Amino acid sequence: MSLPDTRLSRAVLIGTSEYQYEAMPSLPAVANNLVGLKEALCDHDILGLSPQHCKVINDPTARAHIFTPLLEAASEAKDTLLVYYAGHGQVDQDGELQLALVGTNSDPRHLPVTAVAYNQIRRAVITSSALRRIVILDCCYSGRALGGMSGAQDAIYSTINIEGTVVLTASSKTQTALAYPGEPYTAFTAELLTVFREGLPDQPKLLSIKTIFSQIHSTLRAKARPLPQILNSNTAEDLALVKNRAIKPSRPSLEGYGAIAGVEPGTLFTDRRALSRAKVHRPFEAGICGRRSKGGAESIVLSGGYKDDVDYGDVIIYTGHGGQDSKRVHIKDQDPNDSGNAALITSLLTQLPVRVIRGAEAKTPFSPPEGYSYDGLFRVADYWSESGEDGFKVLRFRLESIERPDSTTNEPLIAPNRWSQVSRGVFQDRRLSERIKKLYNNECQVCGLAIETIGGMRYSETFHFRSLSLPHKGPDIAENMVCLCPNHHLLFELGAIIVDDGLRVIDRITGEPIADLNIHSRHRIGLQYVRYHRRLHEQGKHL
């Protein structure tokens, strides 16, 4: 078995949690389903689907809100197409399954014009040339109790089969609730997410759809909850879908950048051990957590250890690490090569978010009365060196609060150490970018320049010849990328320089070549992407 090729795969996650008509109660768990599934599918340790290739459609009010992204994904998917729906399901007068929108009227006479017929979804999926097609339906006929969904009966199963596709349904043949008040996810999707996130200890490194379904079926049976169903065509159920997270890598990664699921700003912790257990700040003593080699600082603790610290709330002037004796008196200059300081300097370059924790000992207006409080994500905006109150040089870091998606906005928390935002809703794979930079030792492929910072750190940028953003929608692959200094990155971006088919860099003002693009033996440049960039700027307009 092999995993889906994430470059050629697409997912469309649809959910309706709010309804206009009282006959169809709201399903808050559905919104959580969408968030949890996107986070899981975009996690490199589970599948690693690019965030822009995993579309979330939350509370659609019109058919077009579903079918525009669905048809686009169906046309783009060449390996795997996954379509998920959660919400109220209804059966109309003709016995056809209807998927509810926000304004769906549950009267069977109104369903054909206020809901989306599953057969329409089915036809859209059939149009895809994807090798594997997966449809997951976490729905039923109607809500029988507040916060609940009723089970589907045999009529559903005669309408959902798609040749060459595996279909999973959360509905059993009995009319029982599938969403339980007070639980964060619907019953079926909760178990699906558990398998994704935790894996299965006694199974191979890759989990097939059949194995995943068997585990969910067994767990729900043990809990006396409605049993899911599976329909399979052409052994599609035997295909691998995700990595088995229960199989631990030989060198487990402990890095965790960005928000921690379930830990909201303002959460209080009794001590450093509690912070560590929650993975908010892992070290028991150090004030800075993180490594230069992994992208920078994960978290810092503001606890009054340095008298030079200044806390303005949304802005913190944080003093670097080191230079103190056991009595917290400065006895020497701080070293930018110290691991904690180097991590914060790297954060300025990578712009990975830093979790900020305030301790009661800091005694600022923003400190908790006791213990520690997690106070959200900040970015390192600047750093400098100056003489501290004790006369020795200290490093100063300006950290600024940044907004983050949270449970109130129902936006997935995209792992910032794995994905770097290019534009709204468009991300690039940080690990691929770092591999390209490492291949060239951060030296520009045009001029050979590598920007060096204090401590021997090197900085460079990657550029996609065919942009990942709309309307270009280029692939995030090595063949579409080069390693550049900031100067040549900007010149490529503006179209002031282009590359010809001989991989010579051409100055568009003079029309003369200025350099041969340096190409490593393990890096192939795709001429189709070079030509796209050249054609884009030679015409002076977007394609």
Coordinates of C-alpha atoms in Angstrom, one line a residue:
M1 CA 0.0 0.0 0.0
S2 CA 1.0 3.6 -0.6
L3 CA -0.4 6.9 0.7
P4 CA -2.2 9.2 -1.6
D5 CA 0.0 11.6 -3.5
T6 CA -0.8 14.8 -1.7
R7 CA 0.1 17.0 -4.6
L8 CA -2.5 15.2 -6.8
S9 CA -5.2 14.8 -4.1
R10 CA -8.0 17.0 -3.0
A11 CA -10.5 17.0 -0.1
V12 CA -13.8 18.9 0.3
L13 CA -15.2 19.0 3.8
I14 CA -18.9 20.2 4.0
G15 CA -20.9 20.8 7.1
T16 CA -24.1 22.5 8.2
S17 CA -24.3 23.2 11.9
E18 CA -26.8 26.1 11.9
Y19 CA -30.4 26.0 10.5
Q20 CA -33.1 28.6 10.0
Y21 CA -36.0 26.3 10.8
E22 CA -36.8 25.2 14.3
A23 CA -37.6 21.7 13.1
M24 CA -33.9 21.2 12.4
P25 CA -32.0 22.0 15.6
S26 CA -28.4 23.3 15.4
L27 CA -25.5 20.9 15.5
P28 CA -22.5 22.7 17.0
A29 CA -20.4 19.5 16.9
V30 CA -20.5 19.6 13.0
A31 CA -18.5 22.9 13.0
N32 CA -15.9 21.2 15.2
N33 CA -15.9 18.2 12.9
L34 CA -14.7 20.4 10.0
V35 CA -12.0 22.0 12.0
G36 CA -10.7 18.7 13.4
L37 CA -10.7 17.0 10.0
K38 CA -8.8 19.7 8.2
E39 CA -6.2 19.9 10.9
A40 CA -5.7 16.1 10.7
L41 CA -5.6 15.9 6.9
C42 CA -3.1 18.7 6.7
D43 CA -0.8 17.2 9.5
H44 CA 2.3 15.7 7.9
D45 CA 2.3 13.0 10.5
I46 CA -1.2 11.9 9.3
L47 CA -1.5 12.7 5.6
G48 CA 0.1 16.1 4.8
L49 CA -2.5 17.5 2.4
S50 CA -1.8 21.1 1.5
P51 CA -4.3 23.4 3.2
Q52 CA -5.4 25.0 -0.1
H53 CA -6.2 21.5 -1.3
C54 CA -8.5 20.8 1.6
K55 CA -11.5 23.1 1.2
V56 CA -13.9 23.7 4.1
I57 CA -17.5 24.7 3.4
N58 CA -19.1 25.6 6.7
D59 CA -22.8 26.4 6.8
P60 CA -23.5 26.6 3.1
T61 CA -26.6 28.6 2.2
A62 CA -26.7 27.9 -1.5
R63 CA -25.9 24.9 -3.7
A64 CA -23.2 26.9 -5.5
H65 CA -21.3 27.2 -2.2
I66 CA -20.9 23.4 -2.4
F67 CA -20.7 22.6 -6.1
T68 CA -18.2 25.3 -7.2
P69 CA -15.3 24.0 -4.9
L70 CA -16.5 20.4 -5.3
L71 CA -16.4 20.4 -9.1
E72 CA -13.0 22.2 -9.0
A73 CA -11.6 19.6 -6.7
A74 CA -13.0 16.8 -8.8
S75 CA -11.3 18.1 -11.9
E76 CA -8.0 18.7 -10.1
A77 CA -7.8 15.4 -8.2
K78 CA -5.7 12.8 -10.1
D79 CA -4.9 10.5 -7.2
T80 CA -7.4 10.8 -4.4
L81 CA -10.7 12.8 -4.0
L82 CA -12.2 12.8 -0.5
V83 CA -15.7 14.3 0.0
Y84 CA -17.1 14.6 3.5
Y85 CA -20.5 15.9 4.6
A86 CA -21.9 16.3 8.1
G87 CA -25.2 17.7 9.1
H88 CA -28.9 16.8 8.9
G89 CA -29.9 14.3 6.3
Q90 CA -33.5 14.1 5.0
V91 CA -35.4 11.8 2.7
D92 CA -37.8 13.4 0.2
Q93 CA -41.1 12.1 -1.1
D94 CA -39.3 10.0 -3.8
G95 CA -37.0 8.3 -1.2
E96 CA -34.0 10.3 -2.3
L97 CA -31.4 11.4 0.3
Q98 CA -31.1 15.1 0.7
L99 CA -28.3 17.0 2.5
A100 CA -29.4 20.0 4.4
L101 CA -28.2 23.6 3.9
V102 CA -28.7 26.4 6.4
G103 CA -32.1 27.3 4.9
T104 CA -33.4 23.7 4.2
N105 CA -37.1 23.2 5.0
S106 CA -37.6 19.7 6.4
D107 CA -41.0 19.4 4.8
P108 CA -40.5 16.6 2.2
R109 CA -42.3 18.7 -0.4
H110 CA -39.8 21.5 0.0
L111 CA -36.6 19.4 0.2
P112 CA -35.9 19.2 -3.6
V113 CA -35.6 23.0 -3.8
T114 CA -34.1 23.8 -0.3
A115 CA -31.5 21.0 0.1
V116 CA -28.9 19.3 -2.0
A117 CA -29.7 15.9 -3.4
Y118 CA -27.0 13.4 -2.7
N119 CA -27.3 12.1 -6.2
Q120 CA -26.0 15.5 -7.4
I121 CA -23.0 15.1 -5.1
R122 CA -22.6 11.6 -6.5
R123 CA -22.6 12.8 -10.1
A124 CA -20.0 15.4 -9.3
V125 CA -17.7 12.8 -7.8
I126 CA -18.2 10.5 -10.8
T127 CA -16.8 13.2 -13.0
S128 CA -13.4 13.1 -11.3
S129 CA -10.6 11.1 -12.9
A130 CA -9.1 10.5 -9.5
L131 CA -7.7 7.0 -9.0
R132 CA -9.4 6.7 -5.6
R133 CA -12.6 8.4 -4.5
I134 CA -13.8 8.4 -0.9
V135 CA -17.2 9.7 0.3
I136 CA -17.9 10.0 4.0
L137 CA -21.5 10.8 5.1
D138 CA -22.0 11.7 8.7
C139 CA -25.7 12.5 8.3
C140 CA -29.2 11.2 8.8
Y141 CA -32.8 12.0 8.1
S142 CA -33.7 14.6 10.8
G143 CA -33.1 15.8 14.3
R144 CA -35.2 13.9 16.9
A145 CA -33.9 15.7 19.9
L146 CA -32.0 18.9 20.7
G147 CA -28.4 18.5 19.6
G148 CA -29.1 15.1 18.0
M149 CA -29.4 13.6 14.5
S150 CA -31.5 10.5 13.7
G151 CA -30.3 7.4 12.1
A152 CA -30.8 6.6 8.4
Q153 CA -32.6 3.5 7.2
D154 CA -32.3 1.2 4.2
A155 CA -33.5 3.8 1.7
I156 CA -30.1 5.6 1.9
Y157 CA -28.0 2.7 0.9
S158 CA -29.7 2.2 -2.4
T159 CA -28.8 5.8 -3.4
I160 CA -25.1 6.2 -2.4
N161 CA -23.1 3.6 -4.4
I162 CA -20.5 5.1 -6.8
E163 CA -18.5 2.8 -9.0
G164 CA -14.8 2.7 -8.1
T165 CA -15.4 4.5 -4.8
V166 CA -15.7 3.6 -1.1
V167 CA -18.5 5.2 0.8
L168 CA -18.6 5.4 4.6
T169 CA -21.8 6.3 6.3
A170 CA -22.3 7.1 10.0
S171 CA -25.9 6.0 9.8
S172 CA -27.2 2.7 11.1
K173 CA -30.5 1.0 10.3
T174 CA -32.0 2.1 13.6
Q175 CA -33.2 5.6 14.4
T176 CA -30.8 6.6 17.1
A177 CA -29.0 9.9 17.9
L178 CA -25.6 10.4 16.3
A179 CA -24.7 13.7 17.9
Y180 CA -24.8 13.9 21.6
P181 CA -25.3 17.1 23.6
G182 CA -22.1 18.3 25.3
E183 CA -19.7 16.2 23.1
P184 CA -17.3 18.2 20.8
Y185 CA -17.8 16.0 17.8
T186 CA -20.5 13.8 16.3
A187 CA -20.2 10.2 17.3
F188 CA -18.8 8.8 14.0
T189 CA -16.4 11.7 13.3
A190 CA -15.1 11.6 16.9
E191 CA -13.9 8.0 16.4
L192 CA -12.6 8.8 12.9
L193 CA -10.5 11.7 14.4
T194 CA -9.3 9.4 17.2
V195 CA -7.9 6.9 14.7
F196 CA -6.3 9.7 12.7
R197 CA -4.7 11.4 15.7
E198 CA -3.7 8.4 17.8
G199 CA -3.3 5.6 15.3
L200 CA -3.7 1.8 16.0
P201 CA -0.9 0.1 17.9
D202 CA -1.3 -3.4 16.4
Q203 CA -1.6 -2.2 12.7
P204 CA 1.0 -1.5 10.0
K205 CA 2.6 1.9 9.3
L206 CA -0.2 2.8 6.8
L207 CA -3.9 2.5 7.7
S208 CA -6.3 1.4 5.0
I209 CA -9.9 2.6 4.8
K210 CA -11.1 -0.9 5.7
T211 CA -8.9 -1.0 8.8
I212 CA -10.1 2.5 9.9
F213 CA -13.7 1.6 9.4
S214 CA -13.3 -1.7 11.3
Q215 CA -11.9 0.1 14.3
I216 CA -14.7 2.7 14.2
H217 CA -17.3 0.0 13.9
S218 CA -15.8 -1.9 16.8
T219 CA -15.5 1.1 19.1
L220 CA -19.1 2.3 18.4
R221 CA -20.4 -1.2 19.0
A222 CA -18.7 -1.3 22.4
K223 CA -20.2 2.0 23.3
A224 CA -23.7 0.8 22.2
R225 CA -23.9 3.6 19.6
P226 CA -25.2 3.5 16.1
L227 CA -23.1 1.4 13.8
P228 CA -21.6 2.8 10.6
Q229 CA -21.9 1.2 7.2
I230 CA -19.4 0.8 4.3
L231 CA -20.1 0.4 0.6
N232 CA -17.1 -0.6 -1.5
S233 CA -16.5 -0.9 -5.2
N234 CA -13.3 -2.4 -6.8
T235 CA -11.5 -3.0 -3.5
A236 CA -11.2 0.7 -2.8
E237 CA -11.6 0.0 0.9
D238 CA -8.1 -1.7 0.8
L239 CA -6.4 1.6 -0.1
A240 CA -4.1 3.3 2.4
L241 CA -5.5 6.6 3.6
V242 CA -3.3 7.9 6.5
K243 CA -0.1 7.2 8.4
N244 CA -0.4 5.2 11.6
R245 CA 0.5 7.6 14.4
A246 CA 0.8 4.8 16.9
I247 CA 4.0 3.7 15.1
K248 CA 6.5 6.1 16.6
P249 CA 9.3 7.4 14.5
S250 CA 12.9 6.4 15.5
R251 CA 13.6 10.0 16.5
P252 CA 10.3 11.5 17.7
S253 CA 9.9 15.2 17.1
L254 CA 9.1 17.2 20.2
E255 CA 8.8 20.6 18.4
G256 CA 5.4 22.2 18.6
Y257 CA 4.9 25.7 17.2
G258 CA 1.8 27.8 17.3
A259 CA -1.4 27.3 19.3
I260 CA -2.0 24.1 21.3
A261 CA -5.4 22.5 20.6
G262 CA -7.8 23.0 23.5
V263 CA -5.7 25.7 25.2
E264 CA -7.2 29.1 24.8
P265 CA -5.4 32.4 25.7
G266 CA -6.1 33.1 29.4
T267 CA -5.8 29.5 30.5
L268 CA -4.2 29.3 33.9
F269 CA -1.6 26.7 35.1
T270 CA -0.5 26.0 38.6
D271 CA 3.2 25.5 38.0
R272 CA 5.8 24.8 35.3
R273 CA 5.1 21.0 35.4
A274 CA 1.5 21.7 34.4
L275 CA 2.7 23.9 31.5
S276 CA 5.0 21.1 30.4
R277 CA 2.3 18.4 30.6
A278 CA 0.1 20.6 28.4
K279 CA 3.0 21.1 26.0
V280 CA 2.5 24.9 26.3
H281 CA 6.1 25.4 27.6
R282 CA 8.1 22.1 27.8
P283 CA 11.2 23.0 30.0
F284 CA 10.8 23.0 33.7
E285 CA 13.3 25.9 34.2
A286 CA 14.4 27.5 31.0
G287 CA 12.5 30.7 30.0
I288 CA 13.0 30.0 26.2
C289 CA 11.9 26.8 24.6
G290 CA 13.0 26.0 21.0
R291 CA 16.0 25.5 18.8
R292 CA 17.6 27.5 16.0
S293 CA 17.9 24.3 13.9
K294 CA 14.1 23.7 14.1
G295 CA 12.9 27.1 13.2
G296 CA 13.2 29.2 16.3
A297 CA 11.5 29.6 19.7
E298 CA 8.4 27.7 20.5
S299 CA 7.5 29.6 23.7
I300 CA 8.8 32.0 26.3
V301 CA 8.0 32.6 30.0
L302 CA 7.9 36.1 31.3
S303 CA 8.5 35.5 35.1
G304 CA 10.4 38.5 36.4
G305 CA 13.8 36.8 36.0
Y306 CA 15.3 39.9 34.2
K307 CA 14.7 43.4 35.5
D308 CA 15.0 44.8 31.9
D309 CA 11.8 43.1 30.7
V310 CA 9.0 45.6 29.8
D311 CA 5.4 44.4 29.4
Y312 CA 2.9 46.6 27.5
G313 CA 0.3 43.8 27.0
D314 CA 0.2 43.4 23.2
V315 CA 3.9 44.3 23.0
I316 CA 6.6 42.8 25.2
I317 CA 10.3 43.9 25.3
Y318 CA 11.8 40.7 26.4
T319 CA 15.4 40.3 27.7
G320 CA 17.5 37.4 26.2
H321 CA 19.0 34.6 28.2
G322 CA 22.2 34.3 30.1
G323 CA 24.8 36.5 31.7
Q324 CA 23.5 36.1 35.2
D325 CA 24.9 34.4 38.3
S326 CA 22.9 32.2 40.7
K327 CA 21.5 35.3 42.4
R328 CA 20.2 36.7 39.1
V329 CA 22.8 39.5 39.0
H330 CA 24.4 40.2 35.6
I331 CA 28.1 39.4 35.6
K332 CA 28.8 39.3 31.8
D333 CA 27.4 40.2 28.4
Q334 CA 24.7 38.1 26.9
D335 CA 25.7 35.9 24.0
P336 CA 23.6 35.8 20.8
N337 CA 24.9 32.3 20.2
D338 CA 23.3 31.0 23.4
S339 CA 20.7 28.4 22.4
G340 CA 17.7 30.4 23.7
N341 CA 18.9 33.7 22.2
A342 CA 19.7 32.1 18.9
A343 CA 16.2 30.5 18.8
L344 CA 14.6 34.0 19.2
I345 CA 16.8 35.5 16.5
T346 CA 15.8 32.7 14.2
S347 CA 12.1 33.4 15.0
L348 CA 12.7 36.9 13.6
L349 CA 13.7 35.3 10.3
T350 CA 11.2 32.5 10.1
Q351 CA 8.3 34.4 11.7
L352 CA 7.1 31.3 13.4
P353 CA 4.7 32.3 16.2
V354 CA 5.9 32.2 19.8
R355 CA 3.6 31.2 22.7
V356 CA 3.9 33.7 25.5
I357 CA 3.3 32.6 29.1
R358 CA 3.3 35.1 32.0
G359 CA 4.1 34.1 35.5
A360 CA 2.9 35.8 38.7
E361 CA 6.5 36.6 39.6
A362 CA 6.7 39.1 36.7
K363 CA 4.4 41.4 38.6
T364 CA 3.1 43.3 35.6
P365 CA -0.5 44.5 35.2
F366 CA -0.9 41.5 32.8
S367 CA 0.5 38.8 35.1
P368 CA -1.9 36.3 36.8
P369 CA -2.3 36.6 40.5
E370 CA -0.7 33.2 41.0
G371 CA 0.8 30.5 38.8
Y372 CA 1.1 31.0 35.1
S373 CA -1.2 32.1 32.3
Y374 CA -1.0 31.3 28.6
D375 CA -1.5 34.6 26.8
G376 CA -1.5 33.7 23.2
L377 CA 0.7 33.9 20.1
F378 CA 3.3 36.6 19.5
R379 CA 5.8 37.2 16.7
V380 CA 9.4 38.4 17.1
A381 CA 9.4 41.8 15.3
D382 CA 12.8 43.1 16.2
Y383 CA 15.9 42.5 18.3
W384 CA 18.9 44.6 19.3
S385 CA 21.7 44.8 21.9
E386 CA 22.0 47.5 24.6
S387 CA 23.5 48.1 28.0
G388 CA 21.3 46.7 30.8
E389 CA 20.7 48.2 34.2
D390 CA 23.7 46.3 35.5
G391 CA 26.0 47.8 32.8
F392 CA 26.4 44.6 30.8
K393 CA 25.1 44.1 27.3
V394 CA 21.8 42.4 27.0
L395 CA 19.8 41.3 24.0
R396 CA 16.3 42.8 23.7
F397 CA 13.5 41.2 21.7
R398 CA 10.3 43.0 20.7
L399 CA 7.4 40.6 20.6
E400 CA 4.1 41.6 19.2
S401 CA 0.7 39.9 19.7
I402 CA -0.8 38.3 16.6
E403 CA -4.3 37.2 16.0
R404 CA -4.9 33.5 15.8
P405 CA -7.8 31.4 14.6
D406 CA -9.7 29.9 17.5
S407 CA -12.8 27.9 18.4
T408 CA -15.1 30.9 18.0
T409 CA -14.2 31.4 14.4
N410 CA -14.2 27.7 13.5
E411 CA -11.0 28.0 11.6
P412 CA -8.5 25.1 11.6
L413 CA -5.2 25.7 13.4
I414 CA -2.7 25.1 10.5
A415 CA 0.6 24.0 12.0
P416 CA 2.9 27.0 11.4
N417 CA 6.1 25.0 11.5
R418 CA 4.8 22.8 8.7
W419 CA 3.0 25.4 6.5
S420 CA 4.0 28.9 5.7
Q421 CA 1.2 31.3 4.6
V422 CA 1.7 32.7 1.1
S423 CA -1.6 34.5 0.8
R424 CA -5.1 34.1 2.2
G425 CA -5.9 30.4 2.3
V426 CA -2.7 29.5 0.4
F427 CA 0.3 27.8 2.1
Q428 CA 3.6 26.4 1.1
D429 CA 5.4 23.4 2.7
R430 CA 8.1 24.8 5.0
R431 CA 10.0 21.5 5.1
L432 CA 10.3 21.5 1.3
S433 CA 11.4 25.1 1.3
E434 CA 14.0 24.3 4.0
R435 CA 15.3 21.3 2.0
I436 CA 15.9 23.5 -1.1
K437 CA 17.7 26.1 1.0
K438 CA 19.8 23.5 2.7
L439 CA 20.7 22.0 -0.7
Y440 CA 22.2 25.4 -1.7
N441 CA 23.5 26.2 1.8
N442 CA 21.2 29.3 1.6
E443 CA 23.2 30.7 -1.3
C444 CA 21.3 32.6 -4.0
Q445 CA 21.1 30.6 -7.2
V446 CA 21.6 33.8 -9.2
C447 CA 24.4 35.7 -7.4
G448 CA 25.7 33.1 -4.9
L449 CA 25.2 35.5 -2.0
A450 CA 24.2 34.0 1.4
I451 CA 23.1 36.5 4.0
E452 CA 24.8 35.7 7.3
T453 CA 23.6 36.9 10.7
I454 CA 25.2 36.8 14.1
G455 CA 26.2 33.3 15.2
G456 CA 26.8 32.1 11.7
M457 CA 23.1 31.7 10.8
R458 CA 22.3 32.0 7.1
Y459 CA 19.1 33.4 5.5
S460 CA 17.6 32.9 2.1
E461 CA 14.1 32.8 0.5
T462 CA 12.5 30.4 -1.9
F463 CA 10.6 31.6 -5.0
H464 CA 7.9 29.7 -7.0
F465 CA 8.1 30.4 -10.8
R466 CA 4.4 29.6 -11.0
S467 CA 2.8 31.2 -8.0
L468 CA 0.8 29.1 -5.6
S469 CA -1.8 31.8 -5.3
L470 CA -4.8 32.5 -7.5
P471 CA -5.2 32.6 -10.4
H472 CA -1.9 30.8 -11.1
K473 CA -2.3 27.8 -8.6
G474 CA 1.2 26.5 -9.3
P475 CA 2.4 23.3 -7.6
D476 CA 4.4 23.4 -4.4
I477 CA 7.2 21.2 -5.7
A478 CA 11.0 21.5 -6.0
E479 CA 10.8 21.7 -9.8
N480 CA 8.9 25.0 -9.4
M481 CA 11.3 26.5 -6.9
V482 CA 14.6 28.3 -6.6
C483 CA 16.7 29.5 -3.6
L484 CA 17.3 33.3 -3.7
C485 CA 18.6 36.2 -1.8
P486 CA 15.9 38.8 -0.9
N487 CA 17.1 41.1 -3.7
H488 CA 16.7 38.6 -6.5
H489 CA 13.5 37.2 -5.0
L490 CA 11.9 40.6 -5.3
L491 CA 13.3 41.1 -8.9
F492 CA 11.8 37.7 -9.9
E493 CA 8.5 38.6 -8.2
L494 CA 8.3 41.9 -10.1
G495 CA 9.3 40.3 -13.4
A496 CA 12.4 42.5 -13.7
I497 CA 14.4 39.3 -14.3
I498 CA 13.3 36.1 -16.0
V499 CA 14.9 32.8 -17.0
D500 CA 15.2 31.5 -20.5
D501 CA 15.1 27.8 -21.6
G502 CA 18.9 27.6 -21.3
L503 CA 18.4 28.5 -17.6
R504 CA 20.1 31.9 -18.1
V505 CA 18.9 34.8 -15.9
I506 CA 17.8 37.7 -18.2
D507 CA 17.6 41.3 -17.2
R508 CA 14.3 42.5 -18.9
I509 CA 15.4 46.1 -19.0
T510 CA 18.5 45.4 -21.1
G511 CA 17.5 42.1 -22.5
E512 CA 21.0 40.8 -21.6
P513 CA 21.8 37.7 -19.5
I514 CA 23.2 38.5 -16.1
A515 CA 24.0 35.0 -14.8
D516 CA 23.5 31.3 -15.4
L517 CA 21.1 29.9 -12.8
N518 CA 23.1 27.7 -10.5
I519 CA 21.5 24.2 -10.5
H520 CA 22.5 21.5 -8.0
S521 CA 22.8 18.0 -9.3
R522 CA 19.9 16.9 -7.1
H523 CA 17.6 19.7 -8.1
R524 CA 15.7 19.7 -11.4
I525 CA 14.0 22.9 -12.6
G526 CA 10.8 22.3 -14.6
L527 CA 10.9 24.3 -17.9
Q528 CA 7.1 24.5 -17.9
Y529 CA 7.3 26.6 -14.8
V530 CA 10.1 28.8 -16.0
R531 CA 8.2 29.4 -19.2
Y532 CA 5.0 30.2 -17.3
H533 CA 6.8 33.0 -15.3
R534 CA 8.5 34.3 -18.4
R535 CA 5.3 34.4 -20.4
L536 CA 3.5 36.1 -17.6
H537 CA 5.9 39.0 -17.5
E538 CA 6.7 39.2 -21.2
Q539 CA 3.0 39.8 -21.8
G540 CA 2.8 42.2 -19.0
K541 CA -0.4 40.7 -17.6
H542 CA -1.6 37.9 -15.6
L543 CA -2.4 34.6 -17.3

